[in-house]
């Protein structure tokens, strides 16, 4: 009978040690990784990131997206590798003045090509981490309603520099 009590006490003590050690180990930090290719029929080209003129301000991501499928897709969210957060935005006229508004979703009709460009639709990238310098690359990911994702590279450019203009001059 004594051996059963001793065994029970040892088992309880062992369980307590195991449970206590679970809380003291540091959890591994999540690793940011590429989300993969675009769904069939969806393509993104000309991705670039405009760095902020003032440190701490958001950056902006621009690109061209094409839907070569026979169905509408809808962009639900965006993310940028190295940014604290990102959201879809649009610059538009409201009450006679230019205003920036969040886009909660962005439909892309079958066969449609949509440009995210300065003065129009774009992705705002907030809290860009250190290390994104002009000429450097990062990655943007669009998530569609239904969960499909489309990741693409974006090259960083200084504030006020539009790489489409320098490509036109070449």
mmCIF file of C-alpha atoms in Angstrom:
data_model
loop_
_atom_site.group_PDB
_atom_site.id
_atom_site.type_symbol
_atom_site.label_atom_id
_atom_site.label_comp_id
_atom_site.label_asym_id
_atom_site.label_seq_id
_atom_site.Cartn_x
_atom_site.Cartn_y
_atom_site.Cartn_z
ATOM 1 C CA UNK A 1 0.000 0.000 0.000
ATOM 2 C CA UNK A 2 2.896 2.348 0.850
ATOM 3 C CA UNK A 3 4.466 1.759 -2.570
ATOM 4 C CA UNK A 4 1.249 2.851 -4.305
ATOM 5 C CA UNK A 5 1.157 6.100 -2.290
ATOM 6 C CA UNK A 6 4.836 6.782 -2.999
ATOM 7 C CA UNK A 7 4.314 6.052 -6.695
ATOM 8 C CA UNK A 8 1.294 8.349 -6.754
ATOM 9 C CA UNK A 9 3.224 11.131 -5.038
ATOM 10 C CA UNK A 10 6.136 10.763 -7.459
ATOM 11 C CA UNK A 11 3.758 10.815 -10.436
ATOM 12 C CA UNK A 12 2.099 13.996 -9.153
ATOM 13 C CA UNK A 13 5.478 15.653 -8.550
ATOM 14 C CA UNK A 14 6.673 14.652 -12.023
ATOM 15 C CA UNK A 15 3.507 16.061 -13.608
ATOM 16 C CA UNK A 16 3.948 19.339 -11.706
ATOM 17 C CA UNK A 17 7.544 19.659 -12.951
ATOM 18 C CA UNK A 18 6.502 18.964 -16.557
ATOM 19 C CA UNK A 19 3.675 21.505 -16.401
ATOM 20 C CA UNK A 20 5.897 24.134 -14.791
ATOM 21 C CA UNK A 21 8.577 23.696 -17.442
ATOM 22 C CA UNK A 22 6.035 24.243 -20.246
ATOM 23 C CA UNK A 23 5.540 27.842 -19.224
ATOM 24 C CA UNK A 24 9.228 28.699 -18.894
ATOM 25 C CA UNK A 25 10.377 27.793 -22.394
ATOM 26 C CA UNK A 26 10.412 30.656 -24.849
ATOM 27 C CA UNK A 27 8.162 30.134 -27.849
ATOM 28 C CA UNK A 28 9.835 30.264 -31.219
ATOM 29 C CA UNK A 29 9.122 33.437 -33.158
ATOM 30 C CA UNK A 30 7.001 32.863 -36.260
ATOM 31 C CA UNK A 31 8.979 32.888 -39.469
ATOM 32 C CA UNK A 32 7.714 35.111 -42.260
ATOM 33 C CA UNK A 33 7.748 33.241 -45.539
ATOM 34 C CA UNK A 34 6.492 33.566 -49.082
ATOM 35 C CA UNK A 35 2.850 32.595 -49.414
ATOM 36 C CA UNK A 36 3.288 31.009 -52.838
ATOM 37 C CA UNK A 37 2.142 31.585 -56.380
ATOM 38 C CA UNK A 38 -1.012 33.297 -57.566
ATOM 39 C CA UNK A 39 -4.130 31.250 -58.279
ATOM 40 C CA UNK A 40 -4.398 30.042 -61.900
ATOM 41 C CA UNK A 41 -5.395 32.898 -64.199
ATOM 42 C CA UNK A 42 -4.364 35.685 -61.799
ATOM 43 C CA UNK A 43 -1.117 37.549 -62.466
ATOM 44 C CA UNK A 44 0.619 40.542 -60.917
ATOM 45 C CA UNK A 45 3.262 42.629 -62.691
ATOM 46 C CA UNK A 46 5.176 45.857 -62.137
ATOM 47 C CA UNK A 47 5.220 45.657 -58.321
ATOM 48 C CA UNK A 48 7.042 48.461 -56.530
ATOM 49 C CA UNK A 49 7.111 50.074 -53.101
ATOM 50 C CA UNK A 50 7.344 53.847 -52.541
ATOM 51 C CA UNK A 51 9.285 54.468 -49.347
ATOM 52 C CA UNK A 52 7.972 57.265 -47.105
ATOM 53 C CA UNK A 53 9.527 60.728 -47.336
ATOM 54 C CA UNK A 54 9.430 60.975 -43.530
ATOM 55 C CA UNK A 55 10.603 58.056 -41.400
ATOM 56 C CA UNK A 56 7.680 56.523 -39.524
ATOM 57 C CA UNK A 57 5.120 57.398 -42.191
ATOM 58 C CA UNK A 58 3.596 54.552 -44.206
ATOM 59 C CA UNK A 59 5.017 53.257 -47.474
ATOM 60 C CA UNK A 60 2.800 52.492 -50.481
ATOM 61 C CA UNK A 61 2.756 49.459 -52.795
ATOM 62 C CA UNK A 62 1.727 49.716 -56.436
ATOM 63 C CA UNK A 63 1.230 46.996 -59.072
ATOM 64 C CA UNK A 64 -0.903 45.796 -61.971
ATOM 65 C CA UNK A 65 -3.171 42.782 -61.437
ATOM 66 C CA UNK A 66 -4.907 40.816 -64.188
ATOM 67 C CA UNK A 67 -7.757 38.327 -63.905
ATOM 68 C CA UNK A 68 -7.633 36.053 -66.978
ATOM 69 C CA UNK A 69 -10.289 33.733 -65.561
ATOM 70 C CA UNK A 70 -13.989 33.537 -66.386
ATOM 71 C CA UNK A 71 -15.004 34.476 -62.829
ATOM 72 C CA UNK A 72 -14.766 37.544 -60.652
ATOM 73 C CA UNK A 73 -12.302 37.384 -57.767
ATOM 74 C CA UNK A 74 -12.276 39.746 -54.813
ATOM 75 C CA UNK A 75 -9.193 40.941 -52.944
ATOM 76 C CA UNK A 76 -9.955 40.899 -49.226
ATOM 77 C CA UNK A 77 -6.641 41.901 -47.614
ATOM 78 C CA UNK A 78 -3.022 42.737 -48.333
ATOM 79 C CA UNK A 79 0.194 42.241 -46.401
ATOM 80 C CA UNK A 80 3.776 43.366 -46.965
ATOM 81 C CA UNK A 81 6.762 41.400 -45.680
ATOM 82 C CA UNK A 82 8.557 43.588 -43.130
ATOM 83 C CA UNK A 83 5.557 45.847 -42.412
ATOM 84 C CA UNK A 84 3.666 45.893 -39.130
ATOM 85 C CA UNK A 85 0.374 46.013 -41.031
ATOM 86 C CA UNK A 86 -1.028 46.833 -44.438
ATOM 87 C CA UNK A 87 -4.374 47.761 -45.908
ATOM 88 C CA UNK A 88 -5.982 48.421 -49.261
ATOM 89 C CA UNK A 89 -6.554 52.137 -49.906
ATOM 90 C CA UNK A 90 -7.888 54.395 -52.622
ATOM 91 C CA UNK A 91 -7.360 58.085 -53.227
ATOM 92 C CA UNK A 92 -10.609 59.591 -54.479
ATOM 93 C CA UNK A 93 -12.486 62.863 -54.609
ATOM 94 C CA UNK A 94 -14.991 63.390 -51.807
ATOM 95 C CA UNK A 95 -16.992 66.626 -51.432
ATOM 96 C CA UNK A 96 -14.710 68.374 -53.908
ATOM 97 C CA UNK A 97 -11.497 67.398 -52.102
ATOM 98 C CA UNK A 98 -9.029 64.550 -52.517
ATOM 99 C CA UNK A 99 -9.327 61.996 -49.733
ATOM 100 C CA UNK A 100 -7.768 58.640 -48.919
ATOM 101 C CA UNK A 101 -10.153 55.851 -47.948
ATOM 102 C CA UNK A 102 -9.727 52.246 -46.866
ATOM 103 C CA UNK A 103 -11.014 49.633 -49.312
ATOM 104 C CA UNK A 104 -12.523 46.738 -47.395
ATOM 105 C CA UNK A 105 -12.546 44.575 -50.541
ATOM 106 C CA UNK A 106 -11.604 45.113 -54.175
ATOM 107 C CA UNK A 107 -13.457 43.133 -56.857
ATOM 108 C CA UNK A 108 -11.575 42.142 -60.007
ATOM 109 C CA UNK A 109 -13.960 41.175 -62.795
ATOM 110 C CA UNK A 110 -13.324 38.305 -65.203
ATOM 111 C CA UNK A 111 -10.914 39.482 -67.905
ATOM 112 C CA UNK A 112 -10.149 42.735 -66.049
ATOM 113 C CA UNK A 113 -6.761 44.371 -65.505
ATOM 114 C CA UNK A 114 -6.567 46.795 -62.600
ATOM 115 C CA UNK A 115 -3.738 49.202 -61.848
ATOM 116 C CA UNK A 116 -2.812 50.109 -58.310
ATOM 117 C CA UNK A 117 -0.990 53.393 -58.938
ATOM 118 C CA UNK A 118 -0.124 56.735 -57.315
ATOM 119 C CA UNK A 119 -3.229 58.891 -56.958
ATOM 120 C CA UNK A 120 -5.523 55.851 -57.108
ATOM 121 C CA UNK A 121 -5.720 52.404 -55.555
ATOM 122 C CA UNK A 122 -2.704 51.257 -53.522
ATOM 123 C CA UNK A 123 -1.626 49.217 -50.508
ATOM 124 C CA UNK A 124 -0.532 51.233 -47.480
ATOM 125 C CA UNK A 125 2.305 49.521 -45.579
ATOM 126 C CA UNK A 126 2.544 50.726 -41.982
ATOM 127 C CA UNK A 127 5.516 50.381 -39.620
ATOM 128 C CA UNK A 128 8.027 49.231 -42.228
ATOM 129 C CA UNK A 129 10.886 47.540 -40.447
ATOM 130 C CA UNK A 130 14.464 48.668 -40.705
ATOM 131 C CA UNK A 131 16.378 47.360 -43.679
ATOM 132 C CA UNK A 132 14.077 48.261 -46.545
ATOM 133 C CA UNK A 133 16.299 50.601 -48.533
ATOM 134 C CA UNK A 134 15.972 52.021 -52.063
ATOM 135 C CA UNK A 135 16.737 49.244 -54.530
ATOM 136 C CA UNK A 136 15.945 46.538 -51.981
ATOM 137 C CA UNK A 137 13.193 43.986 -52.438
ATOM 138 C CA UNK A 138 10.393 42.744 -50.272
ATOM 139 C CA UNK A 139 7.180 40.850 -50.955
ATOM 140 C CA UNK A 140 3.508 41.798 -51.034
ATOM 141 C CA UNK A 141 0.721 39.249 -50.654
ATOM 142 C CA UNK A 142 -2.915 39.661 -51.627
ATOM 143 C CA UNK A 143 -5.496 37.398 -50.012
ATOM 144 C CA UNK A 144 -8.720 36.787 -51.892
ATOM 145 C CA UNK A 145 -12.191 35.989 -50.606
ATOM 146 C CA UNK A 146 -12.104 32.198 -50.297
ATOM 147 C CA UNK A 147 -8.513 32.150 -49.005
ATOM 148 C CA UNK A 148 -6.400 32.022 -52.195
ATOM 149 C CA UNK A 149 -3.218 34.098 -51.994
ATOM 150 C CA UNK A 150 -1.010 35.822 -54.522
ATOM 151 C CA UNK A 151 2.524 36.881 -53.532
ATOM 152 C CA UNK A 152 4.789 39.015 -55.680
ATOM 153 C CA UNK A 153 8.081 40.893 -55.320
ATOM 154 C CA UNK A 154 8.183 44.671 -54.925
ATOM 155 C CA UNK A 155 11.299 46.796 -55.343
ATOM 156 C CA UNK A 156 11.699 49.753 -52.970
ATOM 157 C CA UNK A 157 12.079 53.242 -54.445
ATOM 158 C CA UNK A 158 12.709 56.579 -52.697
ATOM 159 C CA UNK A 159 9.722 58.838 -52.019
ATOM 160 C CA UNK A 160 8.774 60.807 -55.118
ATOM 161 C CA UNK A 161 10.494 58.419 -57.548
ATOM 162 C CA UNK A 162 8.130 56.594 -59.908
ATOM 163 C CA UNK A 163 9.963 53.736 -61.676
ATOM 164 C CA UNK A 164 7.404 53.799 -64.501
ATOM 165 C CA UNK A 165 8.681 57.255 -65.490
ATOM 166 C CA UNK A 166 12.320 56.159 -65.651
ATOM 167 C CA UNK A 167 11.247 53.119 -67.738
ATOM 168 C CA UNK A 168 9.483 55.465 -70.199
ATOM 169 C CA UNK A 169 12.678 57.510 -70.600
ATOM 170 C CA UNK A 170 14.847 54.477 -71.382
#
